[in-house]
């Protein structure tokens, strides 16, 4: 039984804590220009929305209030105790309502007439232990709250006077009354939040591909002037400045291909890529590791001699000890008494030996001091070595992190240029700009819903741009804190027309030129089908198109300018194009294969 | 009041009353809300108790009305003694759990309402 109660408590605890981790403060509904409405219920980090949509934001005030109270430090005791009461009553009612349908199943064996009284008692105890425990908790809370107690009485009155009176109905009415009372308490919380001086703000920033950051106006939330109206679906046949630059570069590339051949140009392109990106990256890494290597060498150089010194002083000590032993033996040998002139010689010899021995003992003492000194140096060196190794480790860690971050940045830049979309890593680093124009609102002034009107208020934008929406709260002069953040990636989901530049290889039909392809710069204007936005894979990666390609040709050396028009099909965001065309100047048909070339007009800021 | 859920002990026949009461207590795992004596408060307890008990069919619950508690005093003494409860005279009602333990007592001073009675029933069911 104790285990059951423990499990029930654990369940209640998790139920109470659960909303703290995944509370949704808002729900989003996207309205597209073609009338399609899409609801975003899942709490994804990044929503892919149509570039000209309107996003209806419905606020979940109950959750918002809870998040505000949970995240605001130093709230009054009244506010915290009200929140804790609401959570507790919510948890009890929801757990009770979940337990209720299980009762009849748990009691089904009670009808067995062969059971003893004890067995029946056991079945009843097991069946009602949880639900009666929850109910007693609710009644205990109601006994401290007159209004709640009165509501419970009314709920029970309703149950017992019903023609369908049953314990199930009695429990149901009690749990429902508890849930309703918890909801009603949430309304009271709003007044307390306002009284605490807590304000809320909401803002959104559009991050363009050109690096521009544009605030998006929300009625009632800010004083921003809406950006000038821009329709990204409007057909624009004129080439942008960037595309004109690309054409110029493509002309140069195609001339080179026609003169030097494709392999030489590809080789050259590879070399340029190598020189501009790969070599600097590798050189950077090499430099880092060279620097690390030097640090390590200087470290080793500083310390490696000390053990050798230690070894040599010990050898010296051994030598001194040997010499001393020899001298003592020598003295002992000549210490026996002799007579005559030999006695004088012996006396002088002993004197000399004693003098020598004295010197040896002095050297020995010096050696002992030297050994002590060297040992002390070794201990210090060990400390230095350890400290230097720690510094070295920190240095390696810092450099590695820097390099990794740089690597991610390079990847983000490359991915953005090739796909036209930021990576999640890149999107996550974007922040909303809360400027002075963003109003500080009382929670009571928060409307039930609002609209992020991208269509009318976001101004100039392109496919692949990102919008970051954030709501935050603050109290008095303290730093505000985020209540919720949502990222959006803009995509063209309606049918539309795209103009791209590319490198085109043309081959005259029936010219007998041995299948030789001529390179030239081309411009393709292609129709893109709409997508429902359920899967972004099609638009981001396959993205088929059909349209026309215009290119300059050079089939005959007689004409300085030849123009070709072709019908083309494109795939993979127009990176691949193929089609059939007609040389308007020469009157000849041709096949073409075309490619979009990335990195033509962009400089990398690495 | 739900008359079907009220069992009135025949206190004018003490032996029979004791026999019926013992059978009620010990022979079935029913929830028994016991009301003692006669007064306006007792009538209210019977009325509210029978309404709650009406919801309990399996397991069953009853209001046992003991108009003269002295008639079944030995049984009551035994029940209260085994649950270390004194001053039986102050009580106007008590709840017996499905394992025949006194789990709640209502005194003459207690405020009587449906929540109070419902709580008694829950204590009887939460018989650990």
Tab-separated table of N, CA and C in Angstrom, chain A residues 188-312:
chain	number	residue	atom	x	y	z
A	188	UNK	N	-7.723	35.103	-11.171
A	188	UNK	CA	-7.329	35.989	-10.063
A	188	UNK	C	-5.838	36.309	-10.125
A	189	UNK	N	-5.075	35.357	-10.683
A	189	UNK	CA	-3.625	35.519	-10.721
A	189	UNK	C	-3.230	36.747	-11.556
A	190	UNK	N	-4.016	37.041	-12.604
A	190	UNK	CA	-3.691	38.151	-13.496
A	190	UNK	C	-3.626	39.479	-12.731
A	191	UNK	N	-4.585	39.660	-11.829
A	191	UNK	CA	-4.616	40.900	-11.039
A	191	UNK	C	-3.370	40.996	-10.167
A	192	UNK	N	-2.994	39.853	-9.597
A	192	UNK	CA	-1.814	39.858	-8.724
A	192	UNK	C	-0.545	40.161	-9.510
A	193	UNK	N	-0.452	39.618	-10.735
A	193	UNK	CA	0.728	39.865	-11.578
A	193	UNK	C	0.850	41.363	-11.873
A	194	UNK	N	-0.282	41.984	-12.219
A	194	UNK	CA	-0.266	43.431	-12.505
A	194	UNK	C	0.170	44.198	-11.269
A	195	UNK	N	-0.337	43.759	-10.119
A	195	UNK	CA	-0.003	44.455	-8.876
A	195	UNK	C	1.491	44.344	-8.558
A	196	UNK	N	2.131	43.307	-9.052
A	196	UNK	CA	3.574	43.105	-8.807
A	196	UNK	C	4.423	44.000	-9.709
A	197	UNK	N	3.794	44.682	-10.667
A	197	UNK	CA	4.531	45.573	-11.573
A	197	UNK	C	5.242	44.840	-12.692
A	198	UNK	N	4.714	43.678	-13.074
A	198	UNK	CA	5.355	42.901	-14.144
A	198	UNK	C	4.774	43.339	-15.495
A	199	UNK	N	5.659	43.576	-16.454
A	199	UNK	CA	5.201	43.962	-17.794
A	199	UNK	C	5.604	42.890	-18.807
A	200	UNK	N	4.947	42.900	-19.959
A	200	UNK	CA	5.335	41.969	-21.021
A	200	UNK	C	5.575	42.743	-22.324
A	201	UNK	N	6.412	42.155	-23.185
A	201	UNK	CA	6.725	42.762	-24.483
A	201	UNK	C	6.741	41.668	-25.540
A	202	UNK	N	6.365	42.030	-26.739
A	202	UNK	CA	6.484	41.069	-27.840
A	202	UNK	C	7.029	41.789	-29.076
A	203	UNK	N	7.975	41.158	-29.749
A	203	UNK	CA	8.554	41.759	-30.955
A	203	UNK	C	9.029	40.668	-31.894
A	204	UNK	N	9.172	41.047	-33.163
A	204	UNK	CA	9.683	40.086	-34.151
A	204	UNK	C	10.668	40.806	-35.065
A	205	UNK	N	11.737	40.105	-35.441
A	205	UNK	CA	12.735	40.678	-36.349
A	205	UNK	C	12.881	39.794	-37.574
A	206	UNK	N	12.919	40.446	-38.735
A	206	UNK	CA	13.129	39.719	-39.991
A	206	UNK	C	14.611	39.803	-40.351
A	207	UNK	N	15.251	38.665	-40.501
A	207	UNK	CA	16.663	38.613	-40.894
A	207	UNK	C	16.741	38.305	-42.384
A	208	UNK	N	17.122	39.325	-43.178
A	208	UNK	CA	17.211	39.148	-44.622
A	208	UNK	C	18.505	38.464	-45.025
A	209	UNK	N	18.548	38.014	-46.277
A	209	UNK	CA	19.740	37.315	-46.764
A	209	UNK	C	20.912	38.281	-46.933
A	210	UNK	N	20.563	39.565	-47.077
A	210	UNK	CA	21.630	40.554	-47.259
A	210	UNK	C	22.163	41.064	-45.926
A	211	UNK	N	21.705	40.466	-44.830
A	211	UNK	CA	22.197	40.859	-43.513
A	211	UNK	C	21.354	41.931	-42.850
A	212	UNK	N	20.340	42.440	-43.570
A	212	UNK	CA	19.483	43.468	-42.966
A	212	UNK	C	18.571	42.864	-41.900
A	213	UNK	N	18.321	43.643	-40.854
A	213	UNK	CA	17.378	43.198	-39.815
A	213	UNK	C	16.240	44.210	-39.778
A	214	UNK	N	15.028	43.719	-40.020
A	214	UNK	CA	13.877	44.622	-40.093
A	214	UNK	C	12.869	44.229	-39.010
A	215	UNK	N	12.434	45.214	-38.171
A	215	UNK	CA	11.401	44.882	-37.183
A	215	UNK	C	10.038	44.729	-37.862
A	216	UNK	N	9.245	43.791	-37.383
A	216	UNK	CA	7.898	43.616	-37.946
A	216	UNK	C	6.891	44.231	-36.975
A	217	UNK	N	6.048	45.068	-37.520
A	217	UNK	CA	5.098	45.798	-36.670
A	217	UNK	C	3.938	44.908	-36.219
A	218	UNK	N	3.589	45.014	-34.940
A	218	UNK	CA	2.383	44.371	-34.391
A	218	UNK	C	1.469	45.471	-33.871
A	219	UNK	N	0.225	45.460	-34.305
A	219	UNK	CA	-0.714	46.468	-33.810
A	219	UNK	C	-0.853	46.342	-32.298
A	220	UNK	N	-0.640	47.452	-31.608
A	220	UNK	CA	-0.831	47.466	-30.157
A	220	UNK	C	0.397	47.062	-29.365
A	221	UNK	N	1.393	46.514	-30.035
A	221	UNK	CA	2.577	46.035	-29.309
A	221	UNK	C	3.800	46.934	-29.482
A	222	UNK	N	3.779	47.782	-30.521
A	222	UNK	CA	4.958	48.617	-30.745
A	222	UNK	C	4.574	49.864	-31.539
A	223	UNK	N	5.536	50.761	-31.635
A	223	UNK	CA	5.312	51.997	-32.392
A	223	UNK	C	6.086	51.988	-33.714
A	224	UNK	N	6.462	50.812	-34.188
A	224	UNK	CA	7.194	50.742	-35.454
A	224	UNK	C	6.291	51.171	-36.610
A	225	UNK	N	6.916	51.857	-37.560
A	225	UNK	CA	6.185	52.174	-38.789
A	225	UNK	C	6.294	50.934	-39.680
A	226	UNK	N	5.182	50.392	-40.151
A	226	UNK	CA	5.281	49.200	-40.994
A	226	UNK	C	6.150	49.462	-42.220
A	227	UNK	N	6.913	48.444	-42.624
A	227	UNK	CA	7.770	48.591	-43.813
A	227	UNK	C	6.898	48.729	-45.062
A	228	UNK	N	7.477	49.291	-46.121
A	228	UNK	CA	6.721	49.477	-47.365
A	228	UNK	C	6.251	48.133	-47.902
A	229	UNK	N	5.054	48.143	-48.486
A	229	UNK	CA	4.481	46.887	-48.995
A	229	UNK	C	5.367	46.318	-50.108
A	230	UNK	N	5.537	45.016	-50.060
A	230	UNK	CA	6.331	44.345	-51.094
A	230	UNK	C	5.697	42.999	-51.374
A	231	UNK	N	5.526	42.702	-52.660
A	231	UNK	CA	4.940	41.409	-53.020
A	231	UNK	C	6.026	40.513	-53.611
A	232	UNK	N	6.468	39.524	-52.868
A	232	UNK	CA	7.553	38.669	-53.372
A	232	UNK	C	7.129	37.778	-54.535
A	233	UNK	N	5.812	37.684	-54.761
A	233	UNK	CA	5.328	36.847	-55.867
A	233	UNK	C	5.180	37.633	-57.177
A	234	UNK	N	5.374	38.940	-57.093
A	234	UNK	CA	5.201	39.764	-58.296
A	234	UNK	C	6.252	39.383	-59.343
A	235	UNK	N	5.800	39.272	-60.578
A	235	UNK	CA	6.706	38.859	-61.658
A	235	UNK	C	7.680	39.993	-61.984
A	236	UNK	N	8.977	39.702	-61.850
A	236	UNK	CA	9.990	40.720	-62.162
A	236	UNK	C	10.952	40.127	-63.181
A	237	UNK	N	10.900	40.652	-64.384
A	237	UNK	CA	11.755	40.094	-65.432
A	237	UNK	C	13.124	40.765	-65.464
A	238	UNK	N	13.196	41.989	-64.981
A	238	UNK	CA	14.498	42.687	-64.979
A	238	UNK	C	15.443	42.012	-63.998
A	239	UNK	N	16.700	41.913	-64.411
A	239	UNK	CA	17.684	41.261	-63.546
A	239	UNK	C	18.157	42.201	-62.444
A	240	UNK	N	18.389	41.628	-61.281
A	240	UNK	CA	18.910	42.417	-60.156
A	240	UNK	C	20.389	42.711	-60.394
A	241	UNK	N	20.911	43.693	-59.673
A	241	UNK	CA	22.333	44.059	-59.818
A	241	UNK	C	23.242	42.857	-59.584
A	242	UNK	N	22.867	42.093	-58.571
A	242	UNK	CA	23.659	40.918	-58.213
A	242	UNK	C	23.705	39.930	-59.386
A	243	UNK	N	22.554	39.770	-60.052
A	243	UNK	CA	22.494	38.824	-61.182
A	243	UNK	C	23.291	39.346	-62.382
A	244	UNK	N	23.291	40.668	-62.553
A	244	UNK	CA	24.084	41.242	-63.648
A	244	UNK	C	25.571	40.987	-63.416
A	245	UNK	N	25.975	41.080	-62.141
A	245	UNK	CA	27.374	40.793	-61.798
A	245	UNK	C	27.678	39.324	-62.080
A	246	UNK	N	26.723	38.478	-61.741
A	246	UNK	CA	26.911	37.038	-61.974
A	246	UNK	C	27.079	36.762	-63.468
A	247	UNK	N	26.243	37.455	-64.276
A	247	UNK	CA	26.319	37.262	-65.734
A	247	UNK	C	27.693	37.642	-66.267
A	248	UNK	N	28.223	38.714	-65.720
A	248	UNK	CA	29.544	39.177	-66.146
A	248	UNK	C	30.605	38.112	-65.851
A	249	UNK	N	30.503	37.538	-64.653
A	249	UNK	CA	31.466	36.504	-64.275
A	249	UNK	C	31.263	35.254	-65.117
A	250	UNK	N	29.988	34.944	-65.411
A	250	UNK	CA	29.690	33.753	-66.219
A	250	UNK	C	30.232	33.916	-67.642
A	251	UNK	N	30.163	35.154	-68.149
A	251	UNK	CA	30.693	35.413	-69.492
A	251	UNK	C	32.205	35.126	-69.510
A	252	UNK	N	32.871	35.585	-68.480
A	252	UNK	CA	34.313	35.364	-68.375
A	252	UNK	C	34.623	33.863	-68.294
A	253	UNK	N	33.839	33.145	-67.465
A	253	UNK	CA	34.064	31.697	-67.295
A	253	UNK	C	33.818	30.966	-68.609
A	254	UNK	N	32.715	31.319	-69.275
A	254	UNK	CA	32.381	30.601	-70.519
A	254	UNK	C	33.421	30.875	-71.611
A	255	UNK	N	33.918	32.114	-71.668
A	255	UNK	CA	34.986	32.425	-72.637
A	255	UNK	C	36.215	31.569	-72.354
A	256	UNK	N	36.539	31.458	-71.065
A	256	UNK	CA	37.711	30.667	-70.680
A	256	UNK	C	37.518	29.210	-71.075
A	257	UNK	N	36.293	28.699	-70.836
A	257	UNK	CA	36.027	27.288	-71.165
A	257	UNK	C	36.178	27.071	-72.668
A	258	UNK	N	35.595	27.996	-73.431
A	258	UNK	CA	35.647	27.838	-74.890
A	258	UNK	C	37.085	27.925	-75.427
A	259	UNK	N	37.914	28.723	-74.742
A	259	UNK	CA	39.297	28.877	-75.209
A	259	UNK	C	40.203	27.774	-74.676
A	260	UNK	N	40.132	27.543	-73.349
A	260	UNK	CA	41.090	26.620	-72.713
A	260	UNK	C	40.547	25.209	-72.538
A	261	UNK	N	39.249	25.064	-72.639
A	261	UNK	CA	38.653	23.750	-72.392
A	261	UNK	C	38.149	23.654	-70.963
A	262	UNK	N	37.125	22.836	-70.787
A	262	UNK	CA	36.485	22.719	-69.469
A	262	UNK	C	37.436	22.185	-68.390
A	263	UNK	N	38.241	21.124	-68.697
A	263	UNK	CA	39.101	20.583	-67.632
A	263	UNK	C	40.037	21.641	-67.036
A	264	UNK	N	40.602	22.490	-67.936
A	264	UNK	CA	41.541	23.501	-67.443
A	264	UNK	C	40.831	24.502	-66.536
A	265	UNK	N	39.597	24.898	-66.923
A	265	UNK	CA	38.853	25.883	-66.125
A	265	UNK	C	38.426	25.277	-64.791
A	266	UNK	N	37.954	24.005	-64.863
A	266	UNK	CA	37.543	23.330	-63.612
A	266	UNK	C	38.738	23.233	-62.676
A	267	UNK	N	39.891	22.893	-63.321
A	267	UNK	CA	41.117	22.782	-62.536
A	267	UNK	C	41.463	24.117	-61.874
A	268	UNK	N	41.292	25.174	-62.661
A	268	UNK	CA	41.582	26.513	-62.169
A	268	UNK	C	40.614	26.926	-61.056
A	269	UNK	N	39.328	26.561	-61.308
A	269	UNK	CA	38.296	26.868	-60.303
A	269	UNK	C	38.620	26.143	-58.990
A	270	UNK	N	39.003	24.873	-59.162
A	270	UNK	CA	39.372	24.078	-57.990
A	270	UNK	C	40.546	24.707	-57.266
A	271	UNK	N	41.505	25.206	-58.076
A	271	UNK	CA	42.696	25.816	-57.471
A	271	UNK	C	42.302	27.087	-56.695
A	272	UNK	N	41.397	27.875	-57.330
A	272	UNK	CA	40.942	29.103	-56.660
A	272	UNK	C	40.245	28.783	-55.344
A	273	UNK	N	39.379	27.750	-55.429
A	273	UNK	CA	38.636	27.332	-54.235
A	273	UNK	C	39.624	26.890	-53.161
A	274	UNK	N	40.612	26.126	-53.649
A	274	UNK	CA	41.659	25.629	-52.759
A	274	UNK	C	42.408	26.791	-52.105
A	275	UNK	N	42.769	27.791	-52.972
A	275	UNK	CA	43.558	28.916	-52.481
A	275	UNK	C	42.760	29.815	-51.547
A	276	UNK	N	41.437	29.967	-51.861
A	276	UNK	CA	40.663	30.940	-51.092
A	276	UNK	C	40.047	30.355	-49.828
A	277	UNK	N	39.740	29.074	-49.832
A	277	UNK	CA	39.057	28.522	-48.650
A	277	UNK	C	39.866	27.415	-47.974
A	278	UNK	N	40.230	26.398	-48.777
A	278	UNK	CA	40.817	25.211	-48.154
A	278	UNK	C	42.206	25.502	-47.582
A	279	UNK	N	43.049	26.151	-48.415
A	279	UNK	CA	44.420	26.413	-47.946
A	279	UNK	C	44.434	27.317	-46.700
A	280	UNK	N	43.667	28.447	-46.723
A	280	UNK	CA	43.676	29.264	-45.493
A	280	UNK	C	43.188	28.486	-44.277
A	281	UNK	N	42.178	27.631	-44.495
A	281	UNK	CA	41.648	26.876	-43.355
A	281	UNK	C	42.703	25.918	-42.819
A	282	UNK	N	43.366	25.207	-43.772
A	282	UNK	CA	44.385	24.235	-43.338
A	282	UNK	C	45.583	24.960	-42.737
A	283	UNK	N	45.973	26.077	-43.382
A	283	UNK	CA	47.104	26.842	-42.852
A	283	UNK	C	46.807	27.330	-41.445
A	284	UNK	N	45.571	27.776	-41.256
A	284	UNK	CA	45.163	28.234	-39.923
A	284	UNK	C	45.332	27.127	-38.904
A	285	UNK	N	44.891	25.930	-39.297
A	285	UNK	CA	45.000	24.785	-38.387
A	285	UNK	C	46.462	24.451	-38.123
A	286	UNK	N	47.245	24.471	-39.236
A	286	UNK	CA	48.677	24.153	-39.098
A	286	UNK	C	49.363	25.147	-38.161
A	287	UNK	N	49.023	26.440	-38.348
A	287	UNK	CA	49.625	27.468	-37.492
A	287	UNK	C	49.293	27.231	-36.033
A	288	UNK	N	48.031	26.872	-35.824
A	288	UNK	CA	47.605	26.626	-34.447
A	288	UNK	C	48.425	25.492	-33.841
A	289	UNK	N	48.555	24.410	-34.622
A	289	UNK	CA	49.271	23.258	-34.079
A	289	UNK	C	50.777	23.521	-33.968
A	290	UNK	N	51.308	24.353	-34.878
A	290	UNK	CA	52.720	24.732	-34.746
A	290	UNK	C	52.939	25.478	-33.444
A	291	UNK	N	51.998	26.386	-33.168
A	291	UNK	CA	52.099	27.170	-31.954
A	291	UNK	C	52.011	26.258	-30.728
A	292	UNK	N	51.116	25.288	-30.809
A	292	UNK	CA	50.977	24.332	-29.711
A	292	UNK	C	52.264	23.537	-29.527
A	293	UNK	N	52.846	23.147	-30.674
A	293	UNK	CA	54.068	22.336	-30.649
A	293	UNK	C	55.201	23.127	-29.966
A	294	UNK	N	55.304	24.414	-30.338
A	294	UNK	CA	56.360	25.255	-29.758
A	294	UNK	C	56.195	25.383	-28.245
A	295	UNK	N	54.944	25.557	-27.848
A	295	UNK	CA	54.654	25.671	-26.409
A	295	UNK	C	55.103	24.412	-25.682
A	296	UNK	N	54.794	23.281	-26.304
A	296	UNK	CA	55.129	21.995	-25.688
A	296	UNK	C	56.649	21.827	-25.590
A	297	UNK	N	57.353	22.215	-26.674
A	297	UNK	CA	58.809	22.058	-26.700
A	297	UNK	C	59.470	22.921	-25.629
A	298	UNK	N	58.973	24.174	-25.522
A	298	UNK	CA	59.585	25.069	-24.537
A	298	UNK	C	59.339	24.521	-23.135
A	299	UNK	N	58.194	23.891	-22.979
A	299	UNK	CA	57.852	23.288	-21.695
A	299	UNK	C	58.830	22.159	-21.354
A	300	UNK	N	59.085	21.317	-22.347
A	300	UNK	CA	59.987	20.180	-22.139
A	300	UNK	C	61.415	20.678	-21.893
A	301	UNK	N	61.812	21.690	-22.683
A	301	UNK	CA	63.157	22.225	-22.586
A	301	UNK	C	63.434	22.773	-21.190
A	302	UNK	N	62.370	23.363	-20.599
A	302	UNK	CA	62.511	24.007	-19.312
A	302	UNK	C	62.757	22.982	-18.198
A	303	UNK	N	62.253	21.813	-18.350
A	303	UNK	CA	62.242	20.894	-17.228
A	303	UNK	C	63.053	19.611	-17.382
A	304	UNK	N	63.422	19.281	-18.621
A	304	UNK	CA	63.966	17.936	-18.774
A	304	UNK	C	65.369	17.776	-18.206
A	305	UNK	N	66.143	18.919	-18.006
A	305	UNK	CA	67.516	18.816	-17.524
A	305	UNK	C	67.600	18.491	-16.038
A	306	UNK	N	66.608	18.801	-15.304
A	306	UNK	CA	66.669	18.625	-13.855
A	306	UNK	C	66.855	17.172	-13.414
A	307	UNK	N	66.143	16.211	-13.974
A	307	UNK	CA	66.378	14.824	-13.571
A	307	UNK	C	67.816	14.388	-13.859
A	308	UNK	N	68.379	14.895	-14.985
A	308	UNK	CA	69.766	14.552	-15.338
A	308	UNK	C	70.729	15.092	-14.266
A	309	UNK	N	70.478	16.325	-13.837
A	309	UNK	CA	71.293	16.936	-12.790
A	309	UNK	C	71.215	16.115	-11.504
A	310	UNK	N	70.057	15.700	-11.189
A	310	UNK	CA	69.827	14.878	-10.007
A	310	UNK	C	70.656	13.586	-10.078
A	311	UNK	N	70.627	12.966	-11.280
A	311	UNK	CA	71.360	11.703	-11.470
A	311	UNK	C	72.870	11.928	-11.273
A	312	UNK	N	73.354	13.040	-11.852
A	312	UNK	CA	74.797	13.311	-11.778
A	312	UNK	C	75.256	13.619	-10.353
